[in-house]
Short mmCIF file of C-alpha atoms in Angstrom, two decimals:
data_model
loop_
_atom_site.label_atom_id
_atom_site.label_comp_id
_atom_site.label_asym_id
_atom_site.label_seq_id
_atom_site.Cartn_x
_atom_site.Cartn_y
_atom_site.Cartn_z
CA MET A 837 -19.11 -73.90 270.49
CA SER A 838 -15.91 -72.79 272.18
CA GLU A 839 -12.83 -71.80 270.25
CA SER A 840 -9.76 -74.03 270.57
CA THR A 841 -6.95 -72.42 272.49
CA PRO A 842 -3.38 -73.49 273.18
CA GLU A 843 -4.31 -73.67 276.88
CA ASN A 844 -6.48 -76.71 276.31
CA GLY A 845 -3.92 -78.41 274.09
CA ASP A 846 -6.00 -78.55 270.89
CA LYS A 847 -3.55 -76.55 268.77
CA LEU A 848 -0.39 -78.17 270.08
CA ASN A 849 1.65 -80.66 268.12
CA PRO A 850 1.89 -84.17 269.61
CA ASP A 851 5.23 -83.46 271.31
CA GLN A 852 3.88 -80.28 272.90
CA GLN A 853 0.78 -82.15 274.04
CA GLN A 854 2.96 -84.76 275.74
CA GLN A 855 4.95 -82.03 277.48
CA LEU A 856 1.75 -80.34 278.64
CA LEU A 857 0.46 -83.64 280.03
CA PHE A 858 3.77 -84.17 281.84
CA VAL A 859 3.56 -80.73 283.45
CA MET A 860 -0.03 -81.42 284.47
CA LEU A 861 1.04 -84.71 286.06
CA ILE A 862 3.72 -82.89 288.07
CA GLN A 863 1.20 -80.25 289.11
CA GLN A 864 -1.33 -82.87 290.24
CA HIS A 865 1.21 -84.53 292.52
CA GLU A 866 2.43 -81.15 293.74
CA GLN A 867 -1.17 -80.25 294.64
CA ILE A 868 -1.66 -83.55 296.49
CA ALA A 869 1.55 -83.00 298.44
CA MET A 870 0.68 -79.41 299.32
CA MET A 871 -2.79 -80.50 300.50
CA GLY A 872 -1.20 -83.26 302.57
CA MET A 873 1.05 -80.71 304.22
CA GLY A 874 -1.92 -78.48 304.98
CA LYS A 875 -0.55 -75.71 302.75
CA VAL A 876 -3.52 -75.80 300.37
CA GLN A 877 -7.17 -76.36 301.19
CA ASN A 878 -8.79 -79.61 300.18
CA PRO A 879 -11.25 -78.57 297.44
CA ALA A 880 -13.73 -81.25 298.52
CA THR A 881 -13.95 -80.05 302.13
CA GLY A 882 -12.75 -76.45 301.86
CA LYS A 883 -10.46 -77.10 304.83
CA SER A 884 -6.71 -77.37 305.31
CA GLU A 885 -5.97 -80.91 306.40
CA ARG A 886 -2.61 -82.45 307.23
CA ASP A 887 -1.81 -85.94 306.02
CA LEU A 888 1.97 -86.19 305.85
CA LYS A 889 1.80 -89.78 304.58
CA ALA A 890 -0.16 -88.63 301.53
CA ALA A 891 2.28 -85.75 301.03
CA LYS A 892 5.25 -88.12 301.23
CA TYR A 893 3.62 -90.52 298.78
CA ALA A 894 3.11 -87.72 296.24
CA ILE A 895 6.71 -86.51 296.68
CA ASP A 896 8.06 -90.05 296.40
CA THR A 897 6.05 -90.54 293.21
CA LEU A 898 7.61 -87.42 291.69
CA MET A 899 11.06 -88.61 292.78
CA MET A 900 10.44 -91.93 291.02
CA LEU A 901 9.30 -90.04 287.93
CA GLN A 902 12.47 -87.95 288.06
CA LYS A 903 14.64 -91.06 288.34
CA PHE A 904 12.99 -92.84 285.42
CA THR A 905 12.98 -89.79 283.13
CA GLU A 906 16.53 -88.64 283.92
CA GLY A 907 18.28 -87.65 280.71
CA ASN A 908 15.09 -87.96 278.67
CA LEU A 909 13.39 -84.64 279.39
CA PRO A 910 13.81 -81.35 277.58
CA GLY A 911 15.75 -78.88 279.75
CA GLU A 912 12.76 -76.82 280.86
CA LEU A 913 10.76 -79.89 281.93
CA GLY A 914 13.67 -81.34 283.87
CA SER A 915 14.23 -77.98 285.56
CA TYR A 916 10.54 -77.67 286.39
CA LEU A 917 10.47 -81.12 287.96
CA ASN A 918 13.66 -80.42 289.93
CA GLN A 919 12.36 -77.05 291.15
CA THR A 920 9.02 -78.56 292.16
CA LEU A 921 10.71 -81.38 294.07
CA THR A 922 13.07 -78.98 295.85
CA ASN A 923 10.14 -76.82 296.94
CA LEU A 924 8.12 -79.83 298.11
CA ARG A 925 11.05 -81.34 300.02
CA LEU A 926 11.73 -78.08 301.85
CA ASN A 927 8.07 -77.67 302.77
CA TYR A 928 7.83 -81.31 303.84
CA ALA A 929 10.90 -80.97 306.08
CA ASP A 930 9.34 -77.91 307.73
CA GLU A 931 6.06 -79.73 308.31
CA LYS A 932 7.82 -82.83 309.61
CA LYS A 933 9.65 -80.66 312.18
CA LYS A 934 6.29 -79.39 313.41
CA GLY A 935 5.21 -82.97 314.03
CA ASP A 936 1.75 -84.37 313.54
CA GLY A 937 0.35 -83.04 316.78
CA SER A 938 0.16 -86.47 318.42
CA ASP A 939 3.35 -85.82 320.40
CA GLN A 940 1.83 -82.67 321.86
CA LYS A 941 -1.38 -84.52 322.76
CA GLU A 942 0.61 -87.30 324.43
CA ASN A 943 2.69 -84.77 326.38
CA LYS A 944 -0.44 -82.96 327.60
CA LYS A 945 -2.00 -86.28 328.59
CA ALA A 946 1.15 -87.30 330.48
CA ASP A 947 1.31 -83.90 332.21
CA THR A 948 -2.32 -84.20 333.26
CA GLU A 949 -1.84 -87.73 334.54
CA GLY A 950 1.33 -86.68 336.35
CA SER A 951 -0.41 -83.81 338.12
CA ASN A 952 -3.28 -86.14 339.11
CA ASP A 953 -0.76 -88.55 340.64
CA LYS A 954 0.75 -85.74 342.70
CA GLU A 955 -2.67 -84.73 344.02
CA ASN A 956 -3.39 -88.28 345.24
#
């Protein structure tokens, strides 16, 4: 039988358990967003995959959580949520600037079609 440790929440008081669960919720959405931005490998596939819609959904969910918990979080939890959102927003903006790759594919296709027209 394994020994209870604070890491698994067994020895925490109810308030501490709630705070731990809140941090875990933030971390889950952070992980989803980072996977969606291709910054972290998908554990199911072992590959980095970009899905900016999924990333945005996770970030928007954390923003909603921030809005509805404003003024009700202990200082360190509010700071953690703010810091996480700032990091995710900056990373998302960088990834959005890169585009989703479809613009580049369309440009290559147009260039190829344009050069074929010139040859004819």
